[in-house]
PDB file of C-alpha atoms in Angstrom:
ATOM      1  CA  PRO V   1     -15.833  45.622  49.652  1.00 44.00           C
ATOM      2  CA  ALA V   2     -17.538  45.246  46.281  1.00 49.00           C
ATOM      3  CA  LEU V   3     -16.536  42.739  43.562  1.00 50.00           C
ATOM      4  CA  THR V   4     -12.834  43.304  43.037  1.00 59.00           C
ATOM      5  CA  TRP V   5      -9.905  41.137  41.964  1.00 72.00           C
ATOM      6  CA  LYS V   6      -6.418  41.543  40.700  1.00 82.00           C
ATOM      7  CA  GLU V   7      -4.179  39.777  38.192  1.00 83.00           C
ATOM      8  CA  VAL V   8      -1.024  38.084  39.422  1.00 84.00           C
ATOM      9  CA  VAL V   9       1.458  35.672  37.846  1.00 82.00           C
ATOM     10  CA  ALA V  10       1.242  32.199  39.325  1.00 78.00           C
ATOM     11  CA  ASP V  11       4.556  30.828  40.554  1.00 73.00           C
ATOM     12  CA  GLU V  12       3.706  27.290  39.398  1.00 73.00           C
ATOM     13  CA  THR V  13       2.926  28.026  35.755  1.00 79.00           C
ATOM     14  CA  GLY V  14       4.084  31.568  35.052  1.00 82.00           C
ATOM     15  CA  THR V  15       0.579  32.419  33.792  1.00 83.00           C
ATOM     16  CA  LEU V  16      -1.921  35.045  34.955  1.00 85.00           C
ATOM     17  CA  ILE V  17      -4.507  34.144  37.558  1.00 87.00           C
ATOM     18  CA  TYR V  18      -7.224  36.278  39.164  1.00 87.00           C
ATOM     19  CA  THR V  19      -6.848  36.490  42.959  1.00 90.00           C
ATOM     20  CA  LEU V  20      -8.598  38.371  45.748  1.00 89.00           C
ATOM     21  CA  THR V  21      -7.605  41.944  46.337  1.00 89.00           C
ATOM     22  CA  ASP V  22      -5.571  42.689  49.408  1.00 87.00           C
ATOM     23  CA  GLU V  23      -8.646  44.155  51.124  1.00 86.00           C
ATOM     24  CA  CYS V  24     -10.659  40.965  50.572  1.00 87.00           C
ATOM     25  CA  ALA V  25      -7.760  38.725  51.576  1.00 88.00           C
ATOM     26  CA  GLU V  26      -7.658  40.518  54.974  1.00 88.00           C
ATOM     27  CA  LEU V  27     -11.302  39.670  55.610  1.00 89.00           C
ATOM     28  CA  PHE V  28     -11.559  36.012  54.453  1.00 91.00           C
ATOM     29  CA  GLU V  29      -9.707  33.182  52.731  1.00 93.00           C
ATOM     30  CA  CYS V  30     -11.135  31.488  49.654  1.00 92.00           C
ATOM     31  CA  PRO V  31     -10.316  27.732  49.794  1.00 93.00           C
ATOM     32  CA  LYS V  32      -8.564  25.844  46.990  1.00 92.00           C
ATOM     33  CA  GLY V  33     -10.903  24.500  44.345  1.00 91.00           C
ATOM     34  CA  LEU V  34     -13.363  27.353  44.960  1.00 91.00           C
ATOM     35  CA  TYR V  35     -13.556  30.933  43.726  1.00 90.00           C
ATOM     36  CA  CYS V  36     -14.945  33.939  45.600  1.00 88.00           C
ATOM     37  CA  ALA V  37     -16.020  36.662  43.221  1.00 84.00           C
ATOM     38  CA  ALA V  38     -18.630  38.425  45.385  1.00 81.00           C
ATOM     39  CA  GLY V  39     -16.290  39.942  47.930  1.00 83.00           C
ATOM     40  CA  ALA V  40     -17.267  40.068  51.617  1.00 85.00           C
ATOM     41  CA  TYR V  41     -20.537  40.866  53.397  1.00 87.00           C
ATOM     42  CA  GLU V  42     -20.817  41.979  56.997  1.00 88.00           C
ATOM     43  CA  THR V  43     -23.975  41.371  58.998  1.00 89.00           C
ATOM     44  CA  ASN V  44     -24.944  40.715  62.598  1.00 88.00           C
ATOM     45  CA  ALA V  45     -27.954  38.640  61.482  1.00 87.00           C
ATOM     46  CA  GLY V  46     -25.895  35.518  60.881  1.00 89.00           C
ATOM     47  CA  MET V  47     -24.958  33.251  57.974  1.00 89.00           C
ATOM     48  CA  ASN V  48     -28.533  32.802  56.709  1.00 89.00           C
ATOM     49  CA  ASP V  49     -28.862  36.532  56.171  1.00 90.00           C
ATOM     50  CA  ALA V  50     -25.568  36.508  54.270  1.00 89.00           C
ATOM     51  CA  ALA V  51     -26.793  33.620  52.118  1.00 86.00           C
ATOM     52  CA  GLU V  52     -29.997  35.521  51.228  1.00 86.00           C
ATOM     53  CA  TYR V  53     -27.912  38.583  50.387  1.00 86.00           C
ATOM     54  CA  PHE V  54     -25.536  36.736  48.059  1.00 85.00           C
ATOM     55  CA  ALA V  55     -28.371  34.801  46.419  1.00 81.00           C
ATOM     56  CA  GLU V  56     -30.310  38.011  45.764  1.00 81.00           C
ATOM     57  CA  PHE V  57     -27.546  40.307  44.580  1.00 79.00           C
ATOM     58  CA  TRP V  58     -25.063  37.929  42.940  1.00 76.00           C
ATOM     59  CA  TRP V  59     -26.203  34.603  41.400  1.00 66.00           C
ATOM     60  CA  PRO V  60     -28.174  31.484  42.375  1.00 59.00           C
ATOM     61  CA  SER V  61     -26.551  28.602  44.132  1.00 54.00           C
ATOM     62  CA  PHE V  62     -25.988  26.613  40.895  1.00 52.00           C
ATOM     63  CA  ASP V  63     -27.567  23.473  42.351  1.00 56.00           C
ATOM     64  CA  GLY V  64     -25.639  23.755  45.595  1.00 60.00           C
ATOM     65  CA  ARG V  65     -22.240  24.483  44.035  1.00 81.00           C
ATOM     66  CA  CYS V  66     -21.969  27.800  45.912  1.00 86.00           C
ATOM     67  CA  ILE V  67     -21.731  28.113  49.688  1.00 87.00           C
ATOM     68  CA  VAL V  68     -21.345  30.875  52.323  1.00 90.00           C
ATOM     69  CA  ILE V  69     -18.097  30.790  54.286  1.00 91.00           C
ATOM     70  CA  ASN V  70     -17.053  32.609  57.436  1.00 92.00           C
ATOM     71  CA  GLY V  71     -14.601  35.475  57.311  1.00 91.00           C
ATOM     72  CA  PHE V  72     -11.781  36.249  59.711  1.00 91.00           C
ATOM     73  CA  VAL V  73     -13.894  38.817  61.602  1.00 87.00           C
ATOM     74  CA  ASN V  74     -17.126  37.924  63.399  1.00 89.00           C
ATOM     75  CA  GLY V  75     -20.105  38.874  61.246  1.00 89.00           C
ATOM     76  CA  SER V  76     -18.009  38.831  58.050  1.00 89.00           C
ATOM     77  CA  TYR V  77     -18.967  36.334  55.325  1.00 91.00           C
ATOM     78  CA  ALA V  78     -17.963  35.452  51.739  1.00 89.00           C
ATOM     79  CA  TYR V  79     -19.583  33.578  48.873  1.00 88.00           C
ATOM     80  CA  ALA V  80     -17.506  30.644  47.490  1.00 90.00           C
ATOM     81  CA  CYS V  81     -18.464  28.690  44.364  1.00 89.00           C
ATOM     82  CA  GLU V  82     -17.060  25.390  43.086  1.00 89.00           C
ATOM     83  CA  CYS V  83     -14.742  25.454  40.056  1.00 89.00           C
ATOM     84  CA  GLY V  84     -15.744  23.214  37.176  1.00 86.00           C
ATOM     85  CA  TYR V  85     -13.723  20.567  35.320  1.00 86.00           C
ATOM     86  CA  GLY V  86     -10.913  21.991  33.240  1.00 90.00           C
ATOM     87  CA  MET V  87     -10.691  25.024  35.530  1.00 91.00           C
ATOM     88  CA  TRP V  88      -7.924  25.836  38.004  1.00 90.00           C
ATOM     89  CA  CYS V  89      -8.639  27.585  41.295  1.00 91.00           C
ATOM     90  CA  PRO V  90      -5.689  27.870  43.683  1.00 91.00           C
ATOM     91  CA  LEU V  91      -5.974  29.462  47.127  1.00 91.00           C
ATOM     92  CA  ASN V  92      -7.784  32.859  47.193  1.00 91.00           C
ATOM     93  CA  THR V  93      -9.032  32.705  43.624  1.00 90.00           C
ATOM     94  CA  ALA V  94     -11.452  35.489  42.742  1.00 88.00           C
ATOM     95  CA  LEU V  95     -12.262  34.295  39.215  1.00 87.00           C
ATOM     96  CA  PRO V  96     -11.568  30.801  37.815  1.00 88.00           C
ATOM     97  CA  ARG V  97      -9.420  30.303  34.747  1.00 89.00           C
ATOM     98  CA  PHE V  98      -8.822  27.376  32.443  1.00 92.00           C
ATOM     99  CA  VAL V  99      -6.021  24.996  33.280  1.00 92.00           C
ATOM    100  CA  PRO V 100      -3.031  26.440  31.395  1.00 92.00           C
ATOM    101  CA  LYS V 101      -1.539  24.525  28.488  1.00 91.00           C
ATOM    102  CA  GLU V 102       1.279  22.095  29.317  1.00 92.00           C
ATOM    103  CA  TYR V 103      -0.676  21.119  32.463  1.00 94.00           C
ATOM    104  CA  TYR V 104      -3.690  18.989  33.346  1.00 94.00           C
ATOM    105  CA  SER V 105      -6.013  18.981  36.340  1.00 91.00           C
ATOM    106  CA  ARG V 106      -8.241  16.177  37.540  1.00 90.00           C
ATOM    107  CA  ARG V 107      -9.277  18.336  40.513  1.00 90.00           C
ATOM    108  CA  PRO V 108      -9.619  22.124  40.269  1.00 90.00           C
ATOM    109  CA  ASP V 109      -7.518  22.730  43.381  1.00 90.00           C
ATOM    110  CA  THR V 110      -4.284  21.257  41.865  1.00 90.00           C
ATOM    111  CA  ILE V 111      -2.556  21.051  38.529  1.00 90.00           C
ATOM    112  CA  LYS V 112       0.182  18.716  37.290  1.00 92.00           C
ATOM    113  CA  LYS V 113       2.765  18.964  34.553  1.00 93.00           C
ATOM    114  CA  CYS V 114       1.792  17.053  31.427  1.00 93.00           C
ATOM    115  CA  LYS V 115       3.388  13.590  31.440  1.00 92.00           C
ATOM    116  CA  GLU V 116       6.021  12.450  28.972  1.00 92.00           C
ATOM    117  CA  GLY V 117       4.443  10.826  25.935  1.00 91.00           C
ATOM    118  CA  HIS V 118       1.364  13.061  26.273  1.00 93.00           C
ATOM    119  CA  TYR V 119       0.408  16.609  25.398  1.00 93.00           C
ATOM    120  CA  CYS V 120      -1.998  18.900  27.235  1.00 94.00           C
ATOM    121  CA  LYS V 121      -4.005  21.714  25.683  1.00 92.00           C
ATOM    122  CA  GLU V 122      -5.576  24.545  27.671  1.00 91.00           C
ATOM    123  CA  GLY V 123      -8.320  23.235  29.953  1.00 91.00           C
ATOM    124  CA  SER V 124      -7.065  19.620  29.911  1.00 91.00           C
ATOM    125  CA  VAL V 125      -8.423  17.205  32.508  1.00 92.00           C
ATOM    126  CA  PHE V 126      -6.299  14.358  31.118  1.00 90.00           C
ATOM    127  CA  GLY V 127      -3.268  14.390  28.866  1.00 91.00           C
ATOM    128  CA  ILE V 128      -3.696  13.239  25.258  1.00 92.00           C
ATOM    129  CA  ARG V 129      -1.461  10.291  24.374  1.00 91.00           C
ATOM    130  CA  CYS V 130       0.979  10.855  21.502  1.00 90.00           C
ATOM    131  CA  ASN V 131       1.306   8.227  18.793  1.00 87.00           C
ATOM    132  CA  ALA V 132       4.468   6.316  17.952  1.00 81.00           C
ATOM    133  CA  LEU V 133       5.565   8.840  15.322  1.00 79.00           C
ATOM    134  CA  GLN V 134       5.199  11.887  17.573  1.00 84.00           C
ATOM    135  CA  ASN V 135       7.707  13.354  20.018  1.00 87.00           C
ATOM    136  CA  CYS V 136       6.120  14.535  23.273  1.00 90.00           C
ATOM    137  CA  PRO V 137       8.505  15.351  26.123  1.00 91.00           C
ATOM    138  CA  ARG V 138       7.175  16.201  29.585  1.00 91.00           C
ATOM    139  CA  GLY V 139       5.181  19.439  29.628  1.00 90.00           C
ATOM    140  CA  SER V 140       4.150  19.397  25.952  1.00 90.00           C
ATOM    141  CA  SER V 141       1.188  21.473  24.808  1.00 89.00           C
ATOM    142  CA  ARG V 142       1.201  19.815  21.389  1.00 89.00           C
ATOM    143  CA  PRO V 143       3.247  17.110  19.627  1.00 87.00           C
ATOM    144  CA  ALA V 144       6.691  18.476  18.807  1.00 78.00           C
ATOM    145  CA  ASN V 145       8.131  18.230  15.320  1.00 68.00           C
ATOM    146  CA  SER V 146       9.733  14.813  15.040  1.00 61.00           C
ATOM    147  CA  SER V 147      12.019  13.256  12.481  1.00 62.00           C
ATOM    148  CA  GLY V 148      10.246   9.957  13.093  1.00 62.00           C
ATOM    149  CA  PRO V 149       7.763  10.241  10.201  1.00 66.00           C
ATOM    150  CA  LEU V 150      10.512  11.279   7.780  1.00 71.00           C
ATOM    151  CA  VAL V 151      12.754   8.426   8.879  1.00 75.00           C
ATOM    152  CA  ALA V 152       9.848   5.991   8.638  1.00 76.00           C
ATOM    153  CA  PHE V 153       9.041   7.262   5.131  1.00 82.00           C
ATOM    154  CA  VAL V 154      12.656   6.879   3.990  1.00 86.00           C
ATOM    155  CA  VAL V 155      12.909   3.371   5.455  1.00 87.00           C
ATOM    156  CA  LEU V 156       9.581   2.356   3.918  1.00 88.00           C
ATOM    157  CA  THR V 157      10.627   3.724   0.530  1.00 90.00           C
ATOM    158  CA  PHE V 158      13.946   1.869   0.700  1.00 90.00           C
ATOM    159  CA  LEU V 159      12.266  -1.398   1.681  1.00 91.00           C
ATOM    160  CA  THR V 160       9.710  -0.983  -1.118  1.00 91.00           C
ATOM    161  CA  PHE V 161      12.544  -0.451  -3.604  1.00 90.00           C
ATOM    162  CA  ILE V 162      14.358  -3.580  -2.373  1.00 91.00           C
ATOM    163  CA  VAL V 163      11.193  -5.686  -2.578  1.00 90.00           C
ATOM    164  CA  PHE V 164      10.489  -4.343  -6.068  1.00 88.00           C
ATOM    165  CA  LYS V 165      14.010  -5.260  -7.199  1.00 86.00           C
ATOM    166  CA  ILE V 166      13.693  -8.773  -5.751  1.00 89.00           C
ATOM    167  CA  ILE V 167      10.350  -9.321  -7.477  1.00 87.00           C
ATOM    168  CA  GLU V 168      11.689  -7.928 -10.753  1.00 81.00           C
ATOM    169  CA  SER V 169      14.734 -10.189 -10.574  1.00 79.00           C
ATOM    170  CA  SER V 170      12.551 -13.199  -9.802  1.00 76.00           C
ATOM    171  CA  ARG V 171      10.306 -12.453 -12.758  1.00 73.00           C
ATOM    172  CA  GLU V 172      13.299 -12.090 -15.038  1.00 72.00           C
ATOM    173  CA  LYS V 173      14.678 -15.467 -13.954  1.00 70.00           C
ATOM    174  CA  SER V 174      11.305 -17.215 -14.220  1.00 65.00           C
ATOM    175  CA  ARG V 175      10.677 -16.110 -17.770  1.00 61.00           C
ATOM    176  CA  THR V 176       9.975 -19.307 -19.662  1.00 58.00           C
ATOM    177  CA  LYS V 177      11.562 -20.445 -22.885  1.00 56.00           C
ATOM    178  CA  ALA V 178       8.212 -20.069 -24.624  1.00 50.00           C
ATOM    179  CA  ASP V 179       8.073 -16.395 -23.660  1.00 56.00           C
ATOM    180  CA  GLN V 180      11.537 -15.829 -25.084  1.00 58.00           C
ATOM    181  CA  GLU V 181      10.662 -17.654 -28.286  1.00 56.00           C
ATOM    182  CA  MET V 182       7.563 -15.495 -28.677  1.00 54.00           C
ATOM    183  CA  HIS V 183       9.695 -12.335 -28.438  1.00 55.00           C
ATOM    184  CA  ASP V 184      12.147 -13.759 -30.950  1.00 61.00           C
ATOM    185  CA  TYR V 185       9.297 -14.718 -33.261  1.00 54.00           C
ATOM    186  CA  LEU V 186       7.796 -11.226 -33.175  1.00 54.00           C
ATOM    187  CA  ASP V 187      11.227  -9.748 -33.898  1.00 61.00           C
ATOM    188  CA  PHE V 188      11.567 -12.128 -36.826  1.00 59.00           C
ATOM    189  CA  VAL V 189       8.168 -11.216 -38.289  1.00 52.00           C
ATOM    190  CA  VAL V 190       8.934  -7.501 -38.087  1.00 55.00           C
ATOM    191  CA  ALA V 191      12.335  -7.994 -39.674  1.00 62.00           C
ATOM    192  CA  ALA V 192      10.857 -10.159 -42.414  1.00 57.00           C
ATOM    193  CA  ASN V 193       8.232  -7.576 -43.340  1.00 56.00           C
ATOM    194  CA  ASN V 194      10.827  -4.806 -43.529  1.00 57.00           C
ATOM    195  CA  ASP V 195      13.389  -6.807 -45.458  1.00 54.00           C
ATOM    196  CA  ASP V 196      12.940  -7.210 -49.194  1.00 46.00           C
ATOM    197  CA  ASN V 197      15.474 -10.039 -49.304  1.00 45.00           C
ATOM    198  CA  GLU V 198      13.919 -13.420 -48.784  1.00 49.00           C
ATOM    199  CA  LYS V 199      14.989 -15.267 -45.659  1.00 48.00           C
ATOM    200  CA  LYS V 200      15.531 -18.926 -46.240  1.00 46.00           C
ATOM    201  CA  THR V 201      15.869 -21.581 -43.574  1.00 46.00           C
ATOM    202  CA  THR V 202      19.053 -23.613 -43.885  1.00 46.00           C
ATOM    203  CA  THR V 203      18.606 -27.331 -44.314  1.00 47.00           C
ATOM    204  CA  GLN V 204      21.587 -29.357 -43.182  1.00 48.00           C
ATOM    205  CA  VAL V 205      21.848 -33.024 -44.164  1.00 45.00           C
ATOM    206  CA  VAL V 206      23.919 -35.248 -41.918  1.00 46.00           C
ATOM    207  CA  PRO V 207      24.660 -38.733 -43.268  1.00 48.00           C
ATOM    208  CA  ILE V 208      24.135 -41.564 -40.806  1.00 43.00           C
ATOM    209  CA  MET V 209      24.380 -44.415 -43.260  1.00 44.00           C
ATOM    210  CA  ASN V 210      27.044 -45.276 -45.780  1.00 43.00           C
ATOM    211  CA  ASP V 211      24.586 -46.708 -48.303  1.00 45.00           C
ATOM    212  CA  GLU V 212      21.364 -44.993 -49.342  1.00 41.00           C
ATOM    213  CA  LYS V 213      18.272 -47.128 -49.229  1.00 47.00           C
ATOM    214  CA  LYS V 214      17.035 -47.759 -52.729  1.00 54.00           C
ATOM    215  CA  ASP V 215      13.444 -48.054 -51.574  1.00 67.00           C
ATOM    216  CA  GLY V 216      13.534 -44.856 -49.497  1.00 78.00           C
ATOM    217  CA  ILE V 217      11.415 -41.738 -49.941  1.00 83.00           C
ATOM    218  CA  ARG V 218      12.941 -38.524 -51.233  1.00 88.00           C
ATOM    219  CA  ILE V 219      10.966 -35.444 -50.250  1.00 89.00           C
ATOM    220  CA  GLU V 220      11.558 -32.107 -51.944  1.00 91.00           C
ATOM    221  CA  PHE V 221       9.881 -28.807 -51.202  1.00 90.00           C
ATOM    222  CA  HIS V 222      10.270 -25.710 -53.337  1.00 92.00           C
ATOM    223  CA  ASP V 223       9.346 -22.074 -52.670  1.00 92.00           C
ATOM    224  CA  ILE V 224       6.956 -22.810 -49.781  1.00 90.00           C
ATOM    225  CA  TRP V 225       4.819 -19.806 -48.765  1.00 91.00           C
ATOM    226  CA  TYR V 226       2.228 -19.345 -46.074  1.00 91.00           C
ATOM    227  CA  THR V 227       0.091 -16.246 -45.507  1.00 92.00           C
ATOM    228  CA  LEU V 228      -2.206 -15.873 -42.511  1.00 89.00           C
ATOM    229  CA  PRO V 229      -5.878 -14.937 -43.024  1.00 89.00           C
ATOM    230  CA  ASN V 230      -5.093 -11.421 -41.779  1.00 89.00           C
ATOM    231  CA  GLY V 231      -2.654 -10.916 -44.663  1.00 88.00           C
ATOM    232  CA  ILE V 232       0.630 -11.354 -42.736  1.00 90.00           C
ATOM    233  CA  THR V 233       3.080 -13.671 -44.501  1.00 89.00           C
ATOM    234  CA  ILE V 234       5.059 -15.803 -42.055  1.00 88.00           C
ATOM    235  CA  MET V 235       6.676 -18.245 -44.527  1.00 88.00           C
ATOM    236  CA  ARG V 236       8.520 -16.922 -47.579  1.00 88.00           C
ATOM    237  CA  GLY V 237       9.956 -19.176 -50.294  1.00 89.00           C
ATOM    238  CA  VAL V 238      11.535 -21.942 -48.201  1.00 90.00           C
ATOM    239  CA  SER V 239      13.111 -24.797 -50.197  1.00 91.00           C
ATOM    240  CA  GLY V 240      14.941 -27.987 -49.259  1.00 90.00           C
ATOM    241  CA  THR V 241      15.323 -31.730 -49.673  1.00 91.00           C
ATOM    242  CA  LEU V 242      14.924 -34.661 -47.272  1.00 89.00           C
ATOM    243  CA  GLU V 243      17.115 -37.472 -48.569  1.00 89.00           C
ATOM    244  CA  PRO V 244      16.315 -41.124 -47.794  1.00 87.00           C
ATOM    245  CA  GLY V 245      18.576 -42.811 -45.274  1.00 85.00           C
ATOM    246  CA  ARG V 246      19.809 -39.529 -43.832  1.00 88.00           C
ATOM    247  CA  VAL V 247      18.950 -37.287 -40.918  1.00 88.00           C
ATOM    248  CA  ALA V 248      17.917 -33.749 -41.867  1.00 87.00           C
ATOM    249  CA  ALA V 249      18.155 -30.973 -39.326  1.00 87.00           C
ATOM    250  CA  ILE V 250      16.073 -27.879 -39.999  1.00 86.00           C
ATOM    251  CA  MET V 251      17.798 -25.062 -38.146  1.00 85.00           C
ATOM    252  CA  GLY V 252      16.761 -21.498 -37.553  1.00 83.00           C
ATOM    253  CA  ALA V 253      16.246 -18.901 -34.829  1.00 83.00           C
ATOM    254  CA  SER V 254      13.358 -19.165 -32.410  1.00 82.00           C
ATOM    255  CA  GLY V 255      10.208 -18.151 -34.255  1.00 80.00           C
ATOM    256  CA  ALA V 256      11.796 -18.614 -37.695  1.00 81.00           C
ATOM    257  CA  GLY V 257       9.083 -21.090 -38.663  1.00 84.00           C
ATOM    258  CA  LYS V 258      10.612 -24.566 -38.247  1.00 87.00           C
ATOM    259  CA  THR V 259       7.427 -26.093 -36.812  1.00 86.00           C
ATOM    260  CA  THR V 260       5.316 -24.162 -39.310  1.00 88.00           C
ATOM    261  CA  LEU V 261       7.397 -25.599 -42.171  1.00 88.00           C
ATOM    262  CA  MET V 262       6.887 -29.172 -40.898  1.00 87.00           C
ATOM    263  CA  ASN V 263       3.144 -28.544 -40.590  1.00 85.00           C
ATOM    264  CA  LEU V 264       3.044 -27.266 -44.198  1.00 86.00           C
ATOM    265  CA  ILE V 265       5.051 -30.209 -45.592  1.00 85.00           C
ATOM    266  CA  SER V 266       3.037 -32.829 -43.698  1.00 82.00           C
ATOM    267  CA  GLY V 267      -0.251 -31.261 -44.728  1.00 80.00           C
ATOM    268  CA  LYS V 268      -1.439 -30.396 -41.209  1.00 81.00           C
ATOM    269  CA  VAL V 269      -1.580 -26.779 -42.428  1.00 85.00           C
ATOM    270  CA  LYS V 270      -2.457 -25.940 -46.032  1.00 87.00           C
ATOM    271  CA  LYS V 271       0.288 -23.970 -47.759  1.00 88.00           C
ATOM    272  CA  THR V 272      -0.531 -20.866 -49.830  1.00 91.00           C
ATOM    273  CA  GLY V 273       2.332 -21.268 -52.305  1.00 91.00           C
ATOM    274  CA  GLY V 274       5.096 -23.621 -53.473  1.00 91.00           C
ATOM    275  CA  SER V 275       5.284 -27.307 -54.336  1.00 90.00           C
ATOM    276  CA  ILE V 276       6.091 -30.610 -52.621  1.00 89.00           C
ATOM    277  CA  LEU V 277       7.597 -33.588 -54.498  1.00 89.00           C
ATOM    278  CA  VAL V 278       7.792 -37.174 -53.259  1.00 87.00           C
ATOM    279  CA  ASN V 279      10.314 -39.224 -55.295  1.00 86.00           C
ATOM    280  CA  GLY V 280      10.072 -36.621 -58.042  1.00 86.00           C
ATOM    281  CA  LYS V 281       6.280 -36.551 -58.217  1.00 86.00           C
ATOM    282  CA  GLU V 282       4.409 -33.450 -57.128  1.00 86.00           C
ATOM    283  CA  THR V 283       1.858 -33.950 -54.361  1.00 84.00           C
ATOM    284  CA  ILE V 284      -0.302 -31.691 -52.259  1.00 78.00           C
ATOM    285  CA  ASN V 285       0.942 -33.144 -48.986  1.00 72.00           C
ATOM    286  CA  LEU V 286       2.338 -36.354 -47.533  1.00 75.00           C
ATOM    287  CA  SER V 287      -1.004 -38.032 -46.923  1.00 68.00           C
ATOM    288  CA  ASN V 288      -0.318 -40.461 -49.799  1.00 67.00           C
ATOM    289  CA  THR V 289       2.776 -41.718 -47.989  1.00 68.00           C
ATOM    290  CA  ILE V 290       1.131 -42.110 -44.619  1.00 61.00           C
ATOM    291  CA  SER V 291       2.214 -45.754 -44.391  1.00 66.00           C
ATOM    292  CA  ARG V 292       5.873 -44.749 -44.732  1.00 70.00           C
ATOM    293  CA  VAL V 293       5.979 -41.368 -42.979  1.00 74.00           C
ATOM    294  CA  ALA V 294       5.231 -40.519 -39.329  1.00 74.00           C
ATOM    295  CA  PHE V 295       5.014 -37.144 -37.603  1.00 73.00           C
ATOM    296  CA  VAL V 296       6.112 -37.025 -33.967  1.00 72.00           C
ATOM    297  CA  PRO V 297       5.113 -33.748 -32.259  1.00 69.00           C
ATOM    298  CA  GLN V 298       7.449 -31.792 -30.005  1.00 68.00           C
ATOM    299  CA  GLU V 299       5.426 -32.801 -26.970  1.00 67.00           C
ATOM    300  CA  ASP V 300       4.052 -36.316 -26.611  1.00 66.00           C
ATOM    301  CA  ILE V 301       0.305 -36.502 -26.123  1.00 68.00           C
ATOM    302  CA  MET V 302      -1.025 -39.468 -24.190  1.00 72.00           C
ATOM    303  CA  HIS V 303      -4.757 -40.111 -24.265  1.00 74.00           C
ATOM    304  CA  ARG V 304      -5.527 -41.926 -21.055  1.00 77.00           C
ATOM    305  CA  HIS V 305      -8.773 -43.344 -22.341  1.00 79.00           C
ATOM    306  CA  LEU V 306      -6.973 -45.143 -25.209  1.00 80.00           C
ATOM    307  CA  THR V 307      -5.026 -48.368 -25.020  1.00 86.00           C
ATOM    308  CA  VAL V 308      -1.269 -48.521 -25.648  1.00 85.00           C
ATOM    309  CA  LEU V 309      -1.828 -49.807 -29.200  1.00 85.00           C
ATOM    310  CA  GLU V 310      -4.415 -47.109 -29.893  1.00 82.00           C
ATOM    311  CA  ASN V 311      -2.019 -44.392 -28.645  1.00 78.00           C
ATOM    312  CA  ILE V 312       0.800 -45.676 -30.864  1.00 78.00           C
ATOM    313  CA  THR V 313      -1.532 -45.955 -33.852  1.00 79.00           C
ATOM    314  CA  PHE V 314      -2.830 -42.444 -33.313  1.00 74.00           C
ATOM    315  CA  SER V 315       0.693 -40.987 -33.187  1.00 70.00           C
ATOM    316  CA  ALA V 316       1.728 -42.959 -36.270  1.00 69.00           C
ATOM    317  CA  GLN V 317      -1.224 -41.679 -38.255  1.00 68.00           C
ATOM    318  CA  LEU V 318      -0.313 -38.061 -37.569  1.00 61.00           C
TER     319      LEU V 318
END
């Protein structure tokens, strides 16, 4: 018979395959892994004559991938060609077809169900491995929808939130006193610029001696002002008295200007307004009383290249 085939549903996969017609199947059997599309040829001249016939009227040998096989009846021959990779050719295949999805085939004569953890597209020789976030049961043609990525995203988001909160809490606890004083100082400057009423620092005098020293130094400061070069006033009309033989505590909120006031009185910073009196006599600063007055900074500064005496003398002369 001439080139004929029929479509049937394969029991293994439930997909269509192209098999020999009943007439051809009565004359010869096409082995597994091969396909026989040329039908049968009857001749008394032998197999070589059949080979010449198939080569002339059908197609070349494809580098030896097609052979002549004997039929069931003497003098009956068929032309069988090898199936390629990714093709499936069960017994009595007339035309090859791709390996159906959900299966893979390392040899064209057999197919196997796709393994768990893999998925197999049409024409697969090997299954494709699924990643950790994909769900691939046995016989998968593609990765199934999985809740894994969503769960991973939720967990990652939650962990990121926890880490953020821990870092934020650590930063809040590690905020230094200087940082807090800077915030307080900025709040003070803003409030001072918006308030027409003058803010004065309270000077509290605490007696520590019953008798005042007659030879002591009485320091008075009246209406002390200081304006920065950029025009911002940070000291407004501060007044007070430092009595001899007593301890004076200058109190105020952080950033109120306590250190600035001491710098202005001592002359380390030049005031822009107000007056300073020493024992009733007005003076520009306390440089004239340097032998009787010392300025100790908030933080001690030790110069390692100086001797002990030189360090003490330097601090005294401040």
